[in-house]
Amino acid sequence: MMITKKWVTLFCLSLLLFATACSGGATDTPATSGEASEGEGDSSGKIELRMTWWGSQTRHDLTTKVIQLFEEKHPGITIKPEYSGWDGYFDKLTTQVAGSNAPDIIQMDYAFLTDFARRGALLDLTPFAESKDLRTEDHDQSMITAGSIDDKLYAITLGVNAPGVIYDATVFQELGIEEPQESWTWKDFGDIATKIAAAKGEGFYGSADISGTTNMFEVFIRQSGKGLFDGGTMTATSEELQQWFDMWGSLRENGGVTTAEITASTTNALETRPISLGTAAMDFAWSNQLLTFQQVNKNQDHKLGIQVLPHGVNEQQIGEYLKPGQFLSGYGKTKHPKEVAMFIDFMVNDPEATAILGSERGVPVNSSIREQMQPTLPEAEQTIFQFIDTVSKHSSEIDPPYPQGFAEVDTSFKSASEQIAFGQGSTPDVIAQFIEGAKATLASSQ
């Protein structure tokens, strides 16, 4: 009896499979431009993509609106958002990649592009650019180069960006202190931070302490005429590291920057930054973040500005550079590469989508979109465009993407900064340990 039931079940399944094969259902034929390719989706034939990004609540809201607009224009595709803050973002992504379960669409950072691309974690977008499914003809060539590794396109720039110092212009005006000028130096920065802290009193600081922020230290090193990395090695010497940490140590001592305790408890979420809380007048950030800093500022009647990073006193080259604000990449194992490319194209080239995003992730990479947007920009966004214009005139070329192993070096740099700030070992000893660890990490990652 059991055997009979088994064979009846198998016979019914065979009939079902045969009927499905003859019904003209799902096919692996690639979609034409503007149509979703058929493949694995839900039972209704819809394709679901997952998209991950980091950022503030402002970015989440704007990106979600773009996703909704895309879904309206492409009813056969749905996109599931998976967003978070910066902290832990790449740790989680690394785990997902290792488990072959990464999202289809990935917001990627320049610092980690090489690492993920060479691990095979990212989709080669070159064929889609060549077929014009992903249009790049109006994109700055330098940004196409920035998104390419080993002559393959793995990332599309969401916006052009540059590092800078965000400052509370209202506080400067209140204290009768001149706003930072393009020509200011690290000494000027220190003097201003100290003066502000003294004038405002206990509990208010001239600036956040960003001594543990690798990409800001990178600008300091670039001012000596070299990149932070040369191939797979770090170029910063113990003397340069000592100079950097001593500068911030002196500012901690005189109250010019936040204490070790405050700095350690501050996250990369802009809502938690001292300038947003009304306890500092300056912070180091990226140009696209100015809008969010303004929106989350406790003192909504205060006006914020942005200036280039301070110059070195005897700098060999300007450390400032233009950078892809963030990238959009596809997952190397996505089951829907065509649709991934379609969405990336939509996010950077569609006039309605780019109007929603504005310059939150940076000045748009598409030159025609930039021309359309400029006349209609609100004051804060005009400030960003003007800042990018300043940097384009006073900057040097961006260095190649960071080498594999950078993520671990980045974590170690922050840890070294905290050790020094809390007095957990002498500065020379901490620096020596950091350099030794960085060399080992980079060597083993090549």
Coordinates of C-alpha atoms in Angstrom, one line a residue:
M1 CA 0.0 0.0 0.0
M2 CA 2.8 2.4 0.9
I3 CA 4.6 1.6 -2.4
T4 CA 1.4 2.3 -4.4
K5 CA 0.9 5.7 -2.8
K6 CA 4.6 6.5 -3.5
W7 CA 4.3 5.8 -7.2
V8 CA 1.0 7.7 -7.5
T9 CA 2.7 10.7 -5.9
L10 CA 5.6 10.5 -8.3
F11 CA 3.3 10.1 -11.3
C12 CA 1.3 13.2 -10.3
L13 CA 4.5 15.3 -9.9
S14 CA 5.7 14.2 -13.3
L15 CA 2.4 15.3 -14.9
L16 CA 2.8 18.7 -13.1
L17 CA 6.3 19.2 -14.3
F18 CA 5.3 18.3 -17.9
A19 CA 2.4 20.7 -17.8
T20 CA 4.6 23.5 -16.5
A21 CA 7.2 22.9 -19.3
C22 CA 4.6 23.2 -22.0
S23 CA 2.8 26.2 -20.6
G24 CA 5.3 28.8 -22.0
G25 CA 6.1 30.1 -18.5
A26 CA 9.4 31.3 -17.1
T27 CA 12.3 31.7 -19.5
D28 CA 16.0 32.7 -19.1
T29 CA 15.9 34.9 -22.2
P30 CA 17.4 38.3 -21.3
A31 CA 15.0 41.3 -21.1
T32 CA 14.9 44.0 -23.7
S33 CA 15.8 47.5 -22.5
G34 CA 13.4 48.8 -19.9
E35 CA 11.9 45.4 -19.2
A36 CA 12.6 43.1 -16.3
S37 CA 14.3 39.9 -17.2
E38 CA 12.4 36.8 -16.2
G39 CA 14.1 34.4 -13.8
E40 CA 13.8 33.5 -10.2
G41 CA 11.2 35.7 -8.5
D42 CA 8.1 35.2 -6.4
S43 CA 5.1 33.0 -7.5
S44 CA 3.6 36.0 -9.3
G45 CA 6.6 36.4 -11.6
K46 CA 7.8 39.5 -9.9
I47 CA 11.5 40.0 -9.3
E48 CA 12.6 41.1 -5.8
L49 CA 16.0 42.8 -5.4
R50 CA 17.6 43.7 -2.1
M51 CA 19.4 47.0 -1.7
T52 CA 21.8 48.0 1.2
W53 CA 23.2 51.4 2.1
W54 CA 24.4 53.3 5.1
G55 CA 23.6 56.9 6.1
S56 CA 21.4 59.2 8.0
Q57 CA 17.6 59.2 8.3
T58 CA 17.6 61.9 5.6
R59 CA 19.4 59.6 3.2
H60 CA 17.1 56.7 4.1
D61 CA 14.0 58.7 3.4
L62 CA 15.3 60.1 0.0
T63 CA 16.5 56.7 -1.1
T64 CA 13.2 55.0 -0.2
K65 CA 11.4 57.6 -2.3
V66 CA 13.6 56.8 -5.3
I67 CA 12.9 53.1 -4.8
Q68 CA 9.2 53.7 -4.8
L69 CA 9.4 55.8 -8.0
F70 CA 11.4 53.0 -9.7
E71 CA 8.9 50.4 -8.7
E72 CA 6.1 52.6 -10.1
K73 CA 7.9 52.8 -13.4
H74 CA 8.9 49.1 -13.3
P75 CA 5.9 47.2 -11.8
G76 CA 7.6 43.8 -12.3
I77 CA 10.4 44.6 -9.9
T78 CA 10.3 45.3 -6.2
I79 CA 13.3 46.4 -4.1
K80 CA 13.7 45.5 -0.4
P81 CA 15.6 48.2 1.4
E82 CA 18.3 47.2 4.0
Y83 CA 19.8 50.3 5.5
S84 CA 21.8 51.2 8.6
G85 CA 24.4 53.6 9.9
W86 CA 28.0 53.6 8.9
D87 CA 29.3 51.7 12.0
G88 CA 29.4 48.0 11.3
Y89 CA 28.1 48.3 7.7
F90 CA 31.1 46.7 6.1
D91 CA 31.5 44.1 8.8
K92 CA 27.9 43.0 8.1
L93 CA 28.5 43.1 4.3
T94 CA 31.6 41.0 4.6
T95 CA 29.7 38.4 6.6
Q96 CA 26.9 38.4 3.9
V97 CA 29.4 38.0 1.1
A98 CA 31.1 35.1 2.9
G99 CA 27.7 33.4 3.3
S100 CA 26.8 34.1 -0.4
N101 CA 23.8 36.1 0.8
A102 CA 24.7 39.7 0.0
P103 CA 22.1 42.2 -1.3
D104 CA 21.8 42.6 -5.0
I105 CA 22.5 46.3 -5.0
I106 CA 25.2 47.6 -2.7
Q107 CA 26.2 51.1 -1.7
M108 CA 30.0 50.9 -1.8
D109 CA 32.8 53.1 -0.6
Y110 CA 36.0 54.0 -2.5
A111 CA 38.0 52.8 0.4
F112 CA 36.7 49.2 0.2
L113 CA 36.2 48.9 -3.6
T114 CA 39.4 47.1 -4.4
D115 CA 39.0 44.6 -1.6
F116 CA 35.4 43.6 -2.6
A117 CA 36.0 43.7 -6.3
R118 CA 39.1 41.4 -6.2
R119 CA 37.2 39.0 -3.9
G120 CA 34.7 38.5 -6.7
A121 CA 32.0 40.1 -4.5
L122 CA 31.0 42.7 -7.1
L123 CA 29.2 42.5 -10.4
D124 CA 31.2 43.5 -13.5
L125 CA 29.1 46.4 -14.9
T126 CA 31.3 46.8 -18.1
P127 CA 28.9 44.8 -20.4
F128 CA 25.9 46.9 -19.3
A129 CA 27.8 50.2 -19.9
E130 CA 28.8 49.0 -23.3
S131 CA 25.2 48.0 -24.2
K132 CA 24.0 51.4 -22.9
D133 CA 21.7 49.7 -20.4
L134 CA 23.8 51.6 -17.9
R135 CA 24.5 55.0 -19.4
T136 CA 27.8 56.6 -18.6
E137 CA 28.4 59.0 -21.5
D138 CA 27.6 62.1 -19.3
H139 CA 29.6 60.9 -16.3
D140 CA 32.9 62.5 -15.5
Q141 CA 35.7 60.3 -16.8
S142 CA 37.7 60.5 -13.6
M143 CA 34.7 59.0 -11.8
I144 CA 34.5 56.1 -14.3
T145 CA 38.2 55.5 -13.7
A146 CA 37.6 55.7 -9.9
G147 CA 35.0 52.9 -10.1
S148 CA 37.1 50.6 -12.2
I149 CA 39.5 47.9 -10.9
D150 CA 41.7 45.9 -13.2
D151 CA 40.1 47.6 -16.3
K152 CA 36.6 46.4 -15.3
L153 CA 33.8 48.7 -14.1
Y154 CA 32.5 47.7 -10.7
A155 CA 31.0 50.8 -9.3
I156 CA 29.0 53.9 -10.5
T157 CA 29.5 57.2 -8.6
L158 CA 26.4 58.5 -6.9
G159 CA 27.9 61.9 -6.4
V160 CA 31.1 63.9 -6.4
N161 CA 32.4 64.7 -3.0
A162 CA 35.3 66.2 -1.1
P163 CA 36.5 66.3 2.5
G164 CA 36.1 69.5 4.4
V165 CA 35.6 71.2 7.8
I166 CA 31.9 71.8 8.7
Y167 CA 31.6 74.9 10.9
D168 CA 28.9 76.8 12.8
A169 CA 29.0 80.2 11.1
T170 CA 26.6 81.6 13.7
V171 CA 29.0 80.8 16.5
F172 CA 31.9 82.3 14.6
Q173 CA 29.8 85.5 14.1
E174 CA 28.7 85.5 17.7
L175 CA 32.3 85.4 18.9
G176 CA 33.6 87.9 16.3
I177 CA 35.9 85.3 14.8
E178 CA 36.5 85.3 11.0
E179 CA 35.2 82.3 9.2
P180 CA 37.9 79.8 7.9
Q181 CA 39.5 80.8 4.7
E182 CA 40.6 78.5 1.8
S183 CA 44.2 79.3 2.7
W184 CA 44.1 78.4 6.4
T185 CA 46.6 76.0 8.0
W186 CA 46.6 73.4 10.7
K187 CA 48.1 76.0 13.0
D188 CA 45.2 78.4 12.2
F189 CA 42.7 75.6 12.9
G190 CA 44.3 74.9 16.3
D191 CA 44.4 78.5 17.2
I192 CA 40.7 79.0 16.2
A193 CA 39.6 75.9 18.0
T194 CA 41.3 77.0 21.2
K195 CA 40.0 80.5 21.0
I196 CA 36.4 79.3 20.6
A197 CA 36.6 76.8 23.5
A198 CA 38.0 79.5 25.8
A199 CA 35.3 82.0 24.8
K200 CA 32.4 79.6 25.1
G201 CA 33.5 78.0 28.4
E202 CA 33.5 74.5 29.9
G203 CA 31.5 71.9 28.0
F204 CA 31.9 73.6 24.6
Y205 CA 34.7 72.6 22.2
G206 CA 36.3 74.2 19.2
S207 CA 36.1 71.0 17.3
A208 CA 35.5 67.3 17.5
D209 CA 38.7 65.3 17.9
I210 CA 39.1 63.3 14.6
S211 CA 42.6 62.0 15.2
G212 CA 41.4 58.5 14.7
T213 CA 39.8 59.1 11.3
T214 CA 42.0 57.5 8.7
N215 CA 40.8 59.4 5.6
M216 CA 41.4 62.8 7.3
F217 CA 44.9 61.7 8.3
E218 CA 45.3 60.7 4.6
V219 CA 44.9 64.4 3.6
F220 CA 47.6 65.3 6.2
I221 CA 50.0 62.8 4.6
R222 CA 49.1 63.8 1.0
Q223 CA 50.3 67.3 1.9
S224 CA 53.8 65.9 2.2
G225 CA 53.7 65.0 -1.5
K226 CA 52.8 61.3 -1.3
G227 CA 49.7 59.0 -0.9
L228 CA 48.9 57.2 2.4
F229 CA 49.5 54.0 0.5
D230 CA 51.9 52.9 -2.2
G231 CA 50.6 49.7 -3.7
G232 CA 50.2 47.4 -0.8
T233 CA 52.3 49.3 1.7
M234 CA 51.6 52.3 4.0
T235 CA 53.9 55.2 3.5
A236 CA 53.2 57.2 6.8
T237 CA 56.3 57.3 9.0
S238 CA 56.5 57.1 12.8
E239 CA 57.6 60.8 12.8
E240 CA 54.5 61.8 10.7
L241 CA 52.2 59.8 12.9
Q242 CA 53.8 61.3 16.0
Q243 CA 53.2 64.8 14.6
W244 CA 49.6 64.1 13.9
F245 CA 48.8 62.6 17.3
D246 CA 50.8 65.3 19.1
M247 CA 48.8 68.0 17.4
W248 CA 45.5 66.5 18.6
G249 CA 46.9 65.8 22.0
S250 CA 47.8 69.4 22.5
L251 CA 44.3 70.5 21.5
R252 CA 42.8 68.0 24.0
E253 CA 44.9 69.4 26.8
N254 CA 43.7 73.0 26.2
G255 CA 40.1 72.1 25.5
G256 CA 40.2 72.9 21.9
V257 CA 38.8 69.5 20.9
T258 CA 36.6 67.0 22.6
T259 CA 37.9 64.9 25.5
A260 CA 38.9 61.2 25.0
E261 CA 35.7 60.1 26.7
I262 CA 33.4 62.2 24.5
T263 CA 35.2 61.2 21.4
A264 CA 35.0 57.5 22.2
S265 CA 31.3 57.8 22.8
T266 CA 30.6 59.7 19.6
T267 CA 29.5 57.6 16.6
N268 CA 29.6 58.4 12.9
A269 CA 25.8 59.1 13.0
L270 CA 25.6 62.8 12.4
E271 CA 22.9 63.3 15.0
T272 CA 25.5 62.4 17.7
R273 CA 28.3 64.7 16.5
P274 CA 29.2 67.5 18.9
I275 CA 28.5 70.2 16.3
S276 CA 24.9 68.8 15.9
L277 CA 24.4 68.7 19.7
G278 CA 25.5 72.3 20.0
T279 CA 28.7 71.5 21.9
A280 CA 31.3 72.2 19.3
A281 CA 31.8 74.7 16.5
M282 CA 33.7 72.5 13.9
D283 CA 33.8 68.9 12.7
F284 CA 35.5 67.1 9.8
A285 CA 33.2 65.5 7.3
W286 CA 32.3 65.1 3.6
S287 CA 30.7 67.9 1.5
N288 CA 27.5 65.9 0.9
Q289 CA 27.0 65.7 4.7
L290 CA 26.5 69.4 5.1
L291 CA 22.7 69.1 4.3
T292 CA 22.2 66.5 7.0
F293 CA 24.3 68.4 9.5
Q294 CA 22.1 71.4 8.9
Q295 CA 18.9 69.3 9.2
V296 CA 19.8 67.5 12.5
N297 CA 21.4 70.5 14.2
K298 CA 20.0 71.1 17.6
N299 CA 20.2 74.9 16.9
Q300 CA 18.0 75.1 13.8
D301 CA 18.5 78.9 13.7
H302 CA 22.3 78.4 13.2
K303 CA 23.8 78.5 9.8
L304 CA 26.5 76.0 8.9
G305 CA 29.4 76.5 6.4
I306 CA 32.1 74.3 4.9
Q307 CA 35.8 75.0 4.1
V308 CA 38.6 72.9 2.8
L309 CA 40.8 71.0 5.2
P310 CA 43.7 73.1 6.7
H311 CA 46.9 73.2 4.7
G312 CA 50.2 72.0 5.9
V313 CA 52.7 74.8 6.7
N314 CA 55.3 73.4 4.3
E315 CA 53.1 71.3 2.2
Q316 CA 54.5 69.8 -1.0
Q317 CA 51.0 69.4 -2.6
I318 CA 47.5 70.3 -1.7
G319 CA 45.9 67.4 0.2
E320 CA 42.4 68.1 -0.9
Y321 CA 40.9 65.9 -3.6
L322 CA 37.6 65.2 -5.3
K323 CA 36.2 61.8 -4.4
P324 CA 33.3 59.6 -5.4
G325 CA 30.8 60.4 -2.6
Q326 CA 29.5 56.8 -2.6
F327 CA 29.3 54.2 -5.3
L328 CA 26.5 51.9 -6.3
S329 CA 27.6 48.3 -7.1
G330 CA 26.0 45.0 -7.9
Y331 CA 26.5 41.8 -6.0
G332 CA 28.7 39.4 -8.0
K333 CA 26.3 36.5 -7.4
T334 CA 23.1 38.3 -8.1
K335 CA 20.5 36.3 -10.0
H336 CA 19.3 39.5 -11.7
P337 CA 22.3 41.4 -13.1
K338 CA 20.2 43.1 -15.8
E339 CA 17.7 44.6 -13.3
V340 CA 20.6 45.6 -11.0
A341 CA 22.1 47.6 -13.8
M342 CA 18.7 49.1 -14.6
F343 CA 18.2 50.4 -11.1
I344 CA 21.8 51.8 -10.9
D345 CA 21.1 53.6 -14.2
F346 CA 17.8 54.9 -12.9
M347 CA 19.3 56.3 -9.7
V348 CA 22.1 58.3 -11.4
N349 CA 20.5 59.2 -14.7
D350 CA 16.8 59.6 -14.3
P351 CA 15.9 63.3 -13.9
E352 CA 13.1 62.6 -11.4
A353 CA 15.2 60.3 -9.3
T354 CA 18.2 62.7 -9.2
A355 CA 15.9 65.6 -8.3
I356 CA 14.7 63.6 -5.2
L357 CA 18.2 62.8 -4.1
G358 CA 19.6 66.3 -4.7
S359 CA 23.2 66.5 -3.5
E360 CA 22.7 64.5 -0.3
R361 CA 25.3 61.9 -1.5
G362 CA 27.3 64.5 -3.3
V363 CA 27.1 66.7 -6.4
P364 CA 25.6 64.5 -9.2
V365 CA 28.1 62.7 -11.4
N366 CA 25.9 63.2 -14.6
S367 CA 27.0 66.6 -16.1
S368 CA 23.6 67.2 -17.8
I369 CA 21.8 66.5 -14.6
R370 CA 24.1 69.0 -12.8
E371 CA 23.2 71.7 -15.4
Q372 CA 19.5 71.1 -14.9
M373 CA 19.7 71.2 -11.1
Q374 CA 21.8 74.3 -10.4
P375 CA 19.3 77.1 -11.1
T376 CA 16.8 75.5 -8.7
L377 CA 19.0 74.7 -5.8
P378 CA 18.3 75.9 -2.2
E379 CA 21.0 77.8 -0.4
A380 CA 22.5 74.9 1.5
E381 CA 22.9 72.9 -1.7
Q382 CA 24.4 75.9 -3.5
T383 CA 27.0 76.0 -0.8
I384 CA 28.0 72.4 -1.6
F385 CA 28.2 73.1 -5.3
Q386 CA 30.4 76.2 -4.6
F387 CA 32.6 74.1 -2.3
I388 CA 33.1 71.5 -4.9
D389 CA 34.0 74.2 -7.4
T390 CA 36.6 75.5 -4.9
V391 CA 38.1 72.1 -4.4
S392 CA 38.2 71.5 -8.2
K393 CA 40.4 74.5 -8.5
H394 CA 42.5 73.9 -5.4
S395 CA 43.2 70.2 -5.1
S396 CA 45.4 67.3 -6.4
E397 CA 44.4 64.0 -8.1
I398 CA 42.8 61.4 -5.9
D399 CA 45.1 58.4 -5.1
P400 CA 44.3 54.9 -6.2
P401 CA 41.7 52.9 -4.2
Y402 CA 42.9 51.7 -0.9
P403 CA 44.6 48.3 -0.9
Q404 CA 43.1 45.0 0.3
G405 CA 43.4 44.9 4.1
F406 CA 42.5 48.6 4.5
A407 CA 39.4 47.8 6.6
E408 CA 41.6 46.2 9.3
V409 CA 44.2 49.0 9.1
D410 CA 41.4 51.6 9.5
T411 CA 40.1 49.9 12.6
S412 CA 43.6 49.7 14.1
F413 CA 44.2 53.4 13.4
K414 CA 41.1 54.3 15.4
S415 CA 42.2 52.0 18.2
A416 CA 45.7 53.5 18.3
S417 CA 44.1 57.0 18.5
E418 CA 42.0 56.0 21.5
Q419 CA 44.9 54.3 23.2
I420 CA 46.9 57.5 22.9
A421 CA 44.0 59.7 24.0
F422 CA 43.3 57.7 27.1
G423 CA 47.0 57.4 27.9
Q424 CA 47.2 53.6 27.5
G425 CA 50.8 53.4 26.6
S426 CA 53.3 56.0 25.3
T427 CA 52.6 57.5 21.9
P428 CA 55.9 56.1 20.3
D429 CA 55.0 52.6 21.5
V430 CA 51.4 52.7 20.3
I431 CA 52.6 54.1 16.9
A432 CA 55.2 51.3 16.6
Q433 CA 52.6 48.7 17.3
F434 CA 50.2 50.2 14.8
I435 CA 52.9 50.4 12.0
E436 CA 54.0 46.8 12.7
G437 CA 50.4 45.6 12.6
A438 CA 49.5 47.6 9.5
K439 CA 52.5 46.1 7.6
A440 CA 51.6 42.6 8.6
T441 CA 47.9 43.1 7.6
L442 CA 48.7 44.6 4.2
A443 CA 51.3 42.0 3.4
S444 CA 49.0 39.1 4.2
S445 CA 46.2 40.6 2.1
Q446 CA 48.1 41.0 -1.1

